[in-house]
Short mmCIF file of C-alpha atoms in Angstrom, two decimals:
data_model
loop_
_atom_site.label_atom_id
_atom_site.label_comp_id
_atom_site.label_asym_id
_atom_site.label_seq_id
_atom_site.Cartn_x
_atom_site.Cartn_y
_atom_site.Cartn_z
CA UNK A 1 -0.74 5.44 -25.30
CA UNK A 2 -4.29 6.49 -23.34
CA UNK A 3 -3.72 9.62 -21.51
CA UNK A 4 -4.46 9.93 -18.26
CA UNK A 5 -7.01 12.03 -18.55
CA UNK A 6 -9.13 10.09 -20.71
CA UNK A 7 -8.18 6.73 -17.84
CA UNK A 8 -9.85 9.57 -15.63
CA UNK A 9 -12.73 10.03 -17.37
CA UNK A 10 -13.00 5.87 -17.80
CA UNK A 11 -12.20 5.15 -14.27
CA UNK A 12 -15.10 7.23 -13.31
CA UNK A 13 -17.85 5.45 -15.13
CA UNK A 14 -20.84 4.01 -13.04
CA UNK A 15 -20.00 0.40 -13.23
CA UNK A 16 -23.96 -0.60 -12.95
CA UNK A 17 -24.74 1.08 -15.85
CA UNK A 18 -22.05 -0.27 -17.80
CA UNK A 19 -22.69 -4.03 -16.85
CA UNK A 20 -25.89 -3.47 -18.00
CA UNK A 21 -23.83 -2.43 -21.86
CA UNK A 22 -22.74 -5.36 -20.97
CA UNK A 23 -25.60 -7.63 -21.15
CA UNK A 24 -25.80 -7.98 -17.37
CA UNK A 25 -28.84 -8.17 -15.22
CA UNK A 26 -28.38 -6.00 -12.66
CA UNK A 27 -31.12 -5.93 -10.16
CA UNK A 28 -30.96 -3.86 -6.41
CA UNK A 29 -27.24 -2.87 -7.48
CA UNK A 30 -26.44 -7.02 -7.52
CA UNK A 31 -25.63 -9.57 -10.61
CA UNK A 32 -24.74 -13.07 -11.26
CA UNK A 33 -21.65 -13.28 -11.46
CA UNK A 34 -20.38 -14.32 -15.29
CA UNK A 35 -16.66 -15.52 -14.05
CA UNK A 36 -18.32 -18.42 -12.54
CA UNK A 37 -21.64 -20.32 -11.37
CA UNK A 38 -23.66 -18.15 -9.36
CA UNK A 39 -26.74 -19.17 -7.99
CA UNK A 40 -27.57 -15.84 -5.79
CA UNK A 41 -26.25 -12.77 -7.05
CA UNK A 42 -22.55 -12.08 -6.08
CA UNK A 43 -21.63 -9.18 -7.95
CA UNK A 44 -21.98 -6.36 -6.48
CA UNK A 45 -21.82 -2.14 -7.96
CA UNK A 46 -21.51 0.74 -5.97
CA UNK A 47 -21.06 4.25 -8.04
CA UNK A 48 -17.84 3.22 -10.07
CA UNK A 49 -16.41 -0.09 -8.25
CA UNK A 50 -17.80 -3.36 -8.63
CA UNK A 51 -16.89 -6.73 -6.41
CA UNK A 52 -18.14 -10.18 -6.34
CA UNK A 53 -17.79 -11.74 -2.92
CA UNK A 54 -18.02 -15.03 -4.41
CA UNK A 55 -14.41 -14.98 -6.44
CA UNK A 56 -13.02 -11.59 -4.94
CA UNK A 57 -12.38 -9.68 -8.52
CA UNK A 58 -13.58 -6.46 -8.67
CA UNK A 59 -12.33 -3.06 -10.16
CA UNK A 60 -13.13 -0.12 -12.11
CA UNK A 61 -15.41 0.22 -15.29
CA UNK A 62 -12.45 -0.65 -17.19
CA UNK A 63 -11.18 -4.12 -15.24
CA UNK A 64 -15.28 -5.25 -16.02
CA UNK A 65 -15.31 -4.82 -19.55
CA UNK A 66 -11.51 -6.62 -19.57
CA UNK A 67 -12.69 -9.88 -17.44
CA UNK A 68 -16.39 -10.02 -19.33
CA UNK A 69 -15.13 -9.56 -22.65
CA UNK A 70 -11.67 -10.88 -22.53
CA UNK A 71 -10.02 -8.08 -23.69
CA UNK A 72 -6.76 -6.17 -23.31
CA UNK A 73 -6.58 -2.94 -21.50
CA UNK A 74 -6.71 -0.85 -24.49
CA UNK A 75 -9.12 -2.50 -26.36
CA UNK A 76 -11.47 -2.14 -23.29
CA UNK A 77 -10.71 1.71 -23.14
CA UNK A 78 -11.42 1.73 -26.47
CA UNK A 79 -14.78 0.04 -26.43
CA UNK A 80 -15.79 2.01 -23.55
CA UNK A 81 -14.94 5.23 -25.24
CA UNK A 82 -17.06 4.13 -28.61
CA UNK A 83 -19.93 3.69 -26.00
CA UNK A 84 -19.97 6.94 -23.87
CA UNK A 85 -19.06 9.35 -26.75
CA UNK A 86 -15.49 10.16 -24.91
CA UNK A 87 -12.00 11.21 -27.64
CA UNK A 88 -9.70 9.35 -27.57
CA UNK A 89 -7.12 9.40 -30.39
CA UNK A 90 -7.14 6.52 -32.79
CA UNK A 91 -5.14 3.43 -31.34
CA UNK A 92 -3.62 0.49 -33.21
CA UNK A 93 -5.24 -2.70 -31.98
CA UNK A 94 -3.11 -4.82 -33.70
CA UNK A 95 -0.46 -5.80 -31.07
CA UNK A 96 -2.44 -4.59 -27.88
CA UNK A 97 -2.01 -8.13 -26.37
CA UNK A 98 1.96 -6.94 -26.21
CA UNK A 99 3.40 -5.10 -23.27
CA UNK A 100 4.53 -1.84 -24.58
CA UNK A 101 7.32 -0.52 -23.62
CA UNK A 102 7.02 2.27 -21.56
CA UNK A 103 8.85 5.48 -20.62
CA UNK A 104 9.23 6.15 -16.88
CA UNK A 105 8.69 9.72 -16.31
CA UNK A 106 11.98 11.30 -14.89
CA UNK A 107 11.54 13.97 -12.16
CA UNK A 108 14.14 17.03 -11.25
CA UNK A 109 14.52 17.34 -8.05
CA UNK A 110 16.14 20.83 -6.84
CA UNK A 111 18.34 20.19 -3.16
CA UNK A 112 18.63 23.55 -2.03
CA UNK A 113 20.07 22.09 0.82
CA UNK A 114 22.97 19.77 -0.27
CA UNK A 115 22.49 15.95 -1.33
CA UNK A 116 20.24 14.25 1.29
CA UNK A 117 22.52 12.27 3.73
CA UNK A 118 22.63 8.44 2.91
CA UNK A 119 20.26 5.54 5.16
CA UNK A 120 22.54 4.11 8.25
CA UNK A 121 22.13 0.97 8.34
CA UNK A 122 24.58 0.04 10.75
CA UNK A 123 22.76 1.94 13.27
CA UNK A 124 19.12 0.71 12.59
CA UNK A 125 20.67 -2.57 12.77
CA UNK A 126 21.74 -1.97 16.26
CA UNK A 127 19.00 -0.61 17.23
CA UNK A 128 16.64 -3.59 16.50
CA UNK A 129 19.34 -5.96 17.86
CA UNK A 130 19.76 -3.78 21.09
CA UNK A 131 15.64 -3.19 21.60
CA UNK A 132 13.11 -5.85 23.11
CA UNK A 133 9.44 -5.49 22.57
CA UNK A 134 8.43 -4.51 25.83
CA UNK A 135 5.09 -4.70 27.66
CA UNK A 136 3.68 -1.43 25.72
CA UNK A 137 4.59 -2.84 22.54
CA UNK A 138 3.05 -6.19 22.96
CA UNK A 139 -0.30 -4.56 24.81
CA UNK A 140 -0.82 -2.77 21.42
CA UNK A 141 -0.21 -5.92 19.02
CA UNK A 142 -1.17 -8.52 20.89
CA UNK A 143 -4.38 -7.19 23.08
CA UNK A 144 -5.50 -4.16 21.17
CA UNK A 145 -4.63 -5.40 17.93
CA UNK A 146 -5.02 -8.89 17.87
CA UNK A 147 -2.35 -9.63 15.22
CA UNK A 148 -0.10 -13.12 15.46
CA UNK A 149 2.39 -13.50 17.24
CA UNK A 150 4.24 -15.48 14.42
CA UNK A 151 4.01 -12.33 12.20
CA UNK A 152 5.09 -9.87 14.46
CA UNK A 153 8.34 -11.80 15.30
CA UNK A 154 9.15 -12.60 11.72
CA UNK A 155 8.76 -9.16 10.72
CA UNK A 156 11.13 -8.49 13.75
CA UNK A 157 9.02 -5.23 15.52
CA UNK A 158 10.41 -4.08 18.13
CA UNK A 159 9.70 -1.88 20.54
CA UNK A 160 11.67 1.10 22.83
CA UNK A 161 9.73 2.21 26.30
CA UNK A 162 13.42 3.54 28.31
CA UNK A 163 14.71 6.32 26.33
CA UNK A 164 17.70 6.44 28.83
CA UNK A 165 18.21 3.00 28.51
CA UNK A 166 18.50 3.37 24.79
CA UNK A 167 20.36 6.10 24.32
CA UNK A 168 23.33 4.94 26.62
CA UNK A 169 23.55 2.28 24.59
CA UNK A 170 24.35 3.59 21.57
CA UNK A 171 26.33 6.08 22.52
CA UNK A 172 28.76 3.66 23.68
CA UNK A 173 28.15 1.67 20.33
CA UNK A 174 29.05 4.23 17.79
CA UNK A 175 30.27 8.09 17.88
CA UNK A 176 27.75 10.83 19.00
CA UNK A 177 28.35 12.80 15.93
CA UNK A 178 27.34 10.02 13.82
CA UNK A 179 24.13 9.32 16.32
CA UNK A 180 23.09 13.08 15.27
CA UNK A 181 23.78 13.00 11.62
CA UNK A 182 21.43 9.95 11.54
CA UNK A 183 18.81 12.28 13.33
CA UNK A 184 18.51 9.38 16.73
CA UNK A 185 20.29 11.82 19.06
CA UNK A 186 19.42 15.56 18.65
CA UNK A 187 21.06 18.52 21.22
CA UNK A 188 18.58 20.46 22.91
CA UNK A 189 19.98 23.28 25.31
CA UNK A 190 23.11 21.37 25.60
CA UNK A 191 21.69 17.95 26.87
CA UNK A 192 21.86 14.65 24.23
CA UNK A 193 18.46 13.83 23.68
CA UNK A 194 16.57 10.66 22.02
CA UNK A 195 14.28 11.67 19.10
CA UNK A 196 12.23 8.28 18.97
CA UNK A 197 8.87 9.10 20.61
CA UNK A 198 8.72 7.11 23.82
CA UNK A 199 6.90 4.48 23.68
CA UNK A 200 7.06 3.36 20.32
CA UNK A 201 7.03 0.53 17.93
CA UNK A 202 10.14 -0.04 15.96
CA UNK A 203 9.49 -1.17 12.63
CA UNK A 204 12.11 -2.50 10.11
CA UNK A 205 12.21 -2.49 6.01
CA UNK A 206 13.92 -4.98 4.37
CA UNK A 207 14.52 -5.75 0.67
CA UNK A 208 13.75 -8.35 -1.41
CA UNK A 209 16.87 -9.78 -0.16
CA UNK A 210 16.17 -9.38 3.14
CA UNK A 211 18.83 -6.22 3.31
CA UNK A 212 17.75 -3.67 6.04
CA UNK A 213 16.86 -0.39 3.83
CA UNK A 214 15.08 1.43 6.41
CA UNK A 215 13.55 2.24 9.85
CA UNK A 216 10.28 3.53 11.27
CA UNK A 217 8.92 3.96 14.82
CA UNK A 218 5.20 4.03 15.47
CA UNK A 219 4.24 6.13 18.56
CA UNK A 220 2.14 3.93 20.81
CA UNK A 221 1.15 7.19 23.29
CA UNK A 222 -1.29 9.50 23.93
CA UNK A 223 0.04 13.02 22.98
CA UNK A 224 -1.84 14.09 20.36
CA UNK A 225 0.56 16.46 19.01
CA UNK A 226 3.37 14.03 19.06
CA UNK A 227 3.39 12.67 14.83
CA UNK A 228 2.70 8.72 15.29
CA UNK A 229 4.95 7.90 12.55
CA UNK A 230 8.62 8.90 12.13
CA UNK A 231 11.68 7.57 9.71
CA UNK A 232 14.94 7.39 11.34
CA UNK A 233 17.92 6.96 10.43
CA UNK A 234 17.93 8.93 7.55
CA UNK A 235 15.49 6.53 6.10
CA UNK A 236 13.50 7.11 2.77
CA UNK A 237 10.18 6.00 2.55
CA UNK A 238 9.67 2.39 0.85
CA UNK A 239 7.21 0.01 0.10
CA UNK A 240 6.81 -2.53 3.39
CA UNK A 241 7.56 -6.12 3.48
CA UNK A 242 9.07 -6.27 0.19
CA UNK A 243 11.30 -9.27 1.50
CA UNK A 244 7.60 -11.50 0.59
CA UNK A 245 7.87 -10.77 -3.17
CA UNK A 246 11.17 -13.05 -3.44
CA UNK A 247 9.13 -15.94 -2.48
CA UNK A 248 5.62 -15.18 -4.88
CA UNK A 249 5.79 -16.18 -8.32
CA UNK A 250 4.37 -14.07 -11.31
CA UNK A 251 1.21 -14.09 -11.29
CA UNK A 252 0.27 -14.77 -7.99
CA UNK A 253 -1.98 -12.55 -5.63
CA UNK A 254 -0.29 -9.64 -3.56
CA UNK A 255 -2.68 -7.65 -1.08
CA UNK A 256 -1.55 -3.64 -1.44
CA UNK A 257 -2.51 -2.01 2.08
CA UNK A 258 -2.95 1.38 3.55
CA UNK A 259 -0.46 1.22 6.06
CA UNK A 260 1.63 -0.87 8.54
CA UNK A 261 -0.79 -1.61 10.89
CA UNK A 262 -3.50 -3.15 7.88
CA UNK A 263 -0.93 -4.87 6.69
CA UNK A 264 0.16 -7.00 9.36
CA UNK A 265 -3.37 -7.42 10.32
CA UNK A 266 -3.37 -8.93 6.51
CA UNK A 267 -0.72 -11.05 7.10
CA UNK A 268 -2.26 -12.32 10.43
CA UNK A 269 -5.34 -13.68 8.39
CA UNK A 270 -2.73 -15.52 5.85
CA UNK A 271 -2.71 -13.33 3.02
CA UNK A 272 -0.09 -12.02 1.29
CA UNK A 273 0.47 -8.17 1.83
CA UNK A 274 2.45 -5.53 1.35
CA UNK A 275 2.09 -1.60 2.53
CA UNK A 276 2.46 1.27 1.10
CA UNK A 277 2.78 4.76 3.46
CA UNK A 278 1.11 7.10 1.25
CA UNK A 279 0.03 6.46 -2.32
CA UNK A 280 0.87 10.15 -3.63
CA UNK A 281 4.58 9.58 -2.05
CA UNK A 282 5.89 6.01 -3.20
CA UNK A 283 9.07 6.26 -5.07
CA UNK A 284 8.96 4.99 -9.03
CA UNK A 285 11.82 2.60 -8.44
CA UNK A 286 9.13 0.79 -5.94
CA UNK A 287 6.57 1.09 -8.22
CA UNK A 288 8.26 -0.77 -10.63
CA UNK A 289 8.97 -4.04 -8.61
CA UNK A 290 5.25 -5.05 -8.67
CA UNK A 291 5.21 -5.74 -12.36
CA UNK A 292 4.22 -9.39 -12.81
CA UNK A 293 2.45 -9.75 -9.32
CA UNK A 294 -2.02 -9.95 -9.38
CA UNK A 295 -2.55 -6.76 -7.50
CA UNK A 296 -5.43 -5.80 -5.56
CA UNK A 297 -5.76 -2.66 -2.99
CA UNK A 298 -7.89 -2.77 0.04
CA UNK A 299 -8.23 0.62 0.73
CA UNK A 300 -10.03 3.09 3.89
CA UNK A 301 -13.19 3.24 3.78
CA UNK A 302 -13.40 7.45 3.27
CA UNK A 303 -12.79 9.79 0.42
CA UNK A 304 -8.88 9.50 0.83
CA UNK A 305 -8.97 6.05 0.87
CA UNK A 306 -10.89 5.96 -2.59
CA UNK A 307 -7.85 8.70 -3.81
CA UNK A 308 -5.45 6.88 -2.74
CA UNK A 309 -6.69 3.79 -4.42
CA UNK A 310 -6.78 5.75 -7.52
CA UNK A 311 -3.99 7.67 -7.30
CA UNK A 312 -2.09 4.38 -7.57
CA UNK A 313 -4.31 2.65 -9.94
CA UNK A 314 -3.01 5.37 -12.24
CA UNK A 315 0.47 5.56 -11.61
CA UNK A 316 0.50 1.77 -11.63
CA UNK A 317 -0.56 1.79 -15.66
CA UNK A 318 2.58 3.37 -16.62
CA UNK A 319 4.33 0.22 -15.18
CA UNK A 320 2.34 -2.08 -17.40
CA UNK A 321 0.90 -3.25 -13.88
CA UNK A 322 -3.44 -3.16 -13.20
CA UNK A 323 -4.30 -2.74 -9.63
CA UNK A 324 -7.89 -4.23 -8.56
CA UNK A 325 -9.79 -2.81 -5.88
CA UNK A 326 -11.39 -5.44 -2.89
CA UNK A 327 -14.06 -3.29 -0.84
CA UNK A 328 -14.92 -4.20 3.12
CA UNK A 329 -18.01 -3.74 4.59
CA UNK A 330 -18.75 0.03 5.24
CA UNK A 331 -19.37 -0.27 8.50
CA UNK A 332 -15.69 -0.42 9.40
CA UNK A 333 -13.20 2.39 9.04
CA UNK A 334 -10.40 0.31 7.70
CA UNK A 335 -9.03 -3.20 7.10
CA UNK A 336 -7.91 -3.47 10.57
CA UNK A 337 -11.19 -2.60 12.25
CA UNK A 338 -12.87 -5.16 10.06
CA UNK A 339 -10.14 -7.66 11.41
CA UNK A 340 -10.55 -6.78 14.60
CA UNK A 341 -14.34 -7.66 13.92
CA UNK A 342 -13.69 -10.93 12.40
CA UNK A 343 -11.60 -12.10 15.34
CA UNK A 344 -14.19 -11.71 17.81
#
């Protein structure tokens, strides 16, 4: 197995220089493409990504020497390390077309305070039964965001703009004890009080199933010290719209995005997407369910963005999984920005 320090050192190569290794003409940072007919120069390099806007593949140094040379992910690693002087230990080639079969690393996890209370499920349910989305809600995916209608309603976002309103509700739905456990209702100087921001989005996880496994609200105001994202209802954090992977087949394309907001802005312009939260913070078991899937990341445009990308790239490998990397222009922050462009 490749360590991760030498994928490190691979994953950090300047693509341009080795396409050029390669047998590619690279002129002005630009190529023909070799994955199909390319009469202007498609492929693009910048530092150690390249892209061709003709076919959208791209990747690291080690994806280009896998699609140019047709070789497995070891064998690439290896060729690259033969050219660029880096260790590696010796590998057996002879069955590197084979998924190993890997070890997932187990993790001890000290609760100094007691086992974390379970996900309530009958109580996010109610809440997205009970809830509308309201005129705040819709102002912010409709008119700011632009996203379709269509998506938003199949992906059932809600949204809660009457605290008061809400919390009656559910207090005569299930006991107040419960509400707090769950962390909806908190006590503050004696008085019952709502802990979903008002206003906010109300954003439901389901399962590949289509089982509710968790809840988020996205705060739609303007108090800067108010966290825009929260988990209630004891909710862990999970991999979003994991409900589409039941109806992909292996092989097929899935769109990893930086957040909720990208993603349904993906799924607006009819591509299949899911979201992850933060790429340092997605739990192995998730992980694990995109085996099979052609993944590809489109990423922030910033240094974090590039991490995070990375960050997952690696952890991906121990799943037998390769994640691509599709780049937007630079002029926009983020996928949504360059939607947001694109629907003007």
């Amino acid at each position: 197995m490749i360590s991760p320090e030498t994928i490190k050192k691979l994953h950090e190569l300047n693509c341009e220089d080795v396409a050029r290794r390669l047998g590619l003409e690279v002129n002005m940072h630009q190529a023909h493409c070799f994955m199909h007919q390319d009469k202007r120069p498609s492929l693009a390099f910048k530092n150690n990504l390249w892209k061709c806007f003709a076919c959208d593949k791209g990747g690291d140094a080690i994806s280009l020497v896998e699609e140019k040379c047709n070789l497995s992910f070891v064998e690439a690693c290896t060729w690259l390390c033969e050219q660029y002087h880096i260790y590696m230990p010796s590998t057996n080639l002879k069955n590197t077309k084979k998924r190993p079969k890997l070890r997932h690393r187990r993790t001890l996890v000290i609760d100094r305070e007691g086992s974390r209370p379970d996900f309530d499920g009958d109580v996010a349910s109610a809440i997205i039964n009970l809830a509308d989305l309201e005129a705040k809600g819709k102002e912010f995916l409709f008119t700011e965001r632009k996203l379709s209608a269509q998506v938003v309603e199949k992906m059932k976002i809600k949204s809660v703009e009457d605290s008061t309103k809400m919390k009656e509700i559910l207090m005569n739905t299930f006991d107040e004890e419960r509400l707090i456990k769950c962390k909806v209702l908190k006590r503050d100087n004696n008085k019952i009080q709502l802990t979903i921001n008002i206003p906010s989005l109300l954003i439901p996880y389901f399962d590949r199933t289509g089982k509710l496994v968790a809840l988020q609200s996205r705060y739609l105001g303007t108090n800067e010290n108010i966290p825009r994202f929260k988990m209630l209802c004891n909710s862990r954090k999970q991999l979003y719209n994991m409900v589409l992977l039941a109806k992909l087949q292996e092989g097929n394309k899935l769109y990893i995005m930086e957040g909720i907001t990208d993603c349904l802005a993906m799924l607006s312009a009819g591509y299949p997407a899911v979201a992850i939260q933060s790429a340092t913070t997605i739990p192995e078991t998730e992980l694990d369910k995109l085996s099979g899937f052609d993944l590809v990341m489109v990423h922030d445009n910033d240094k974090a963005g590039v991490s995070a990308f990375y960050h997952l790239h690696r952890s991906l490998l121990r799943y037998g999984c390769r994640l691509k990397c599709a780049t937007i222009p630079a002029l926009f922050k983020d996928y949504s920005a360059y939607y947001l462009y694109l629907k003007k």
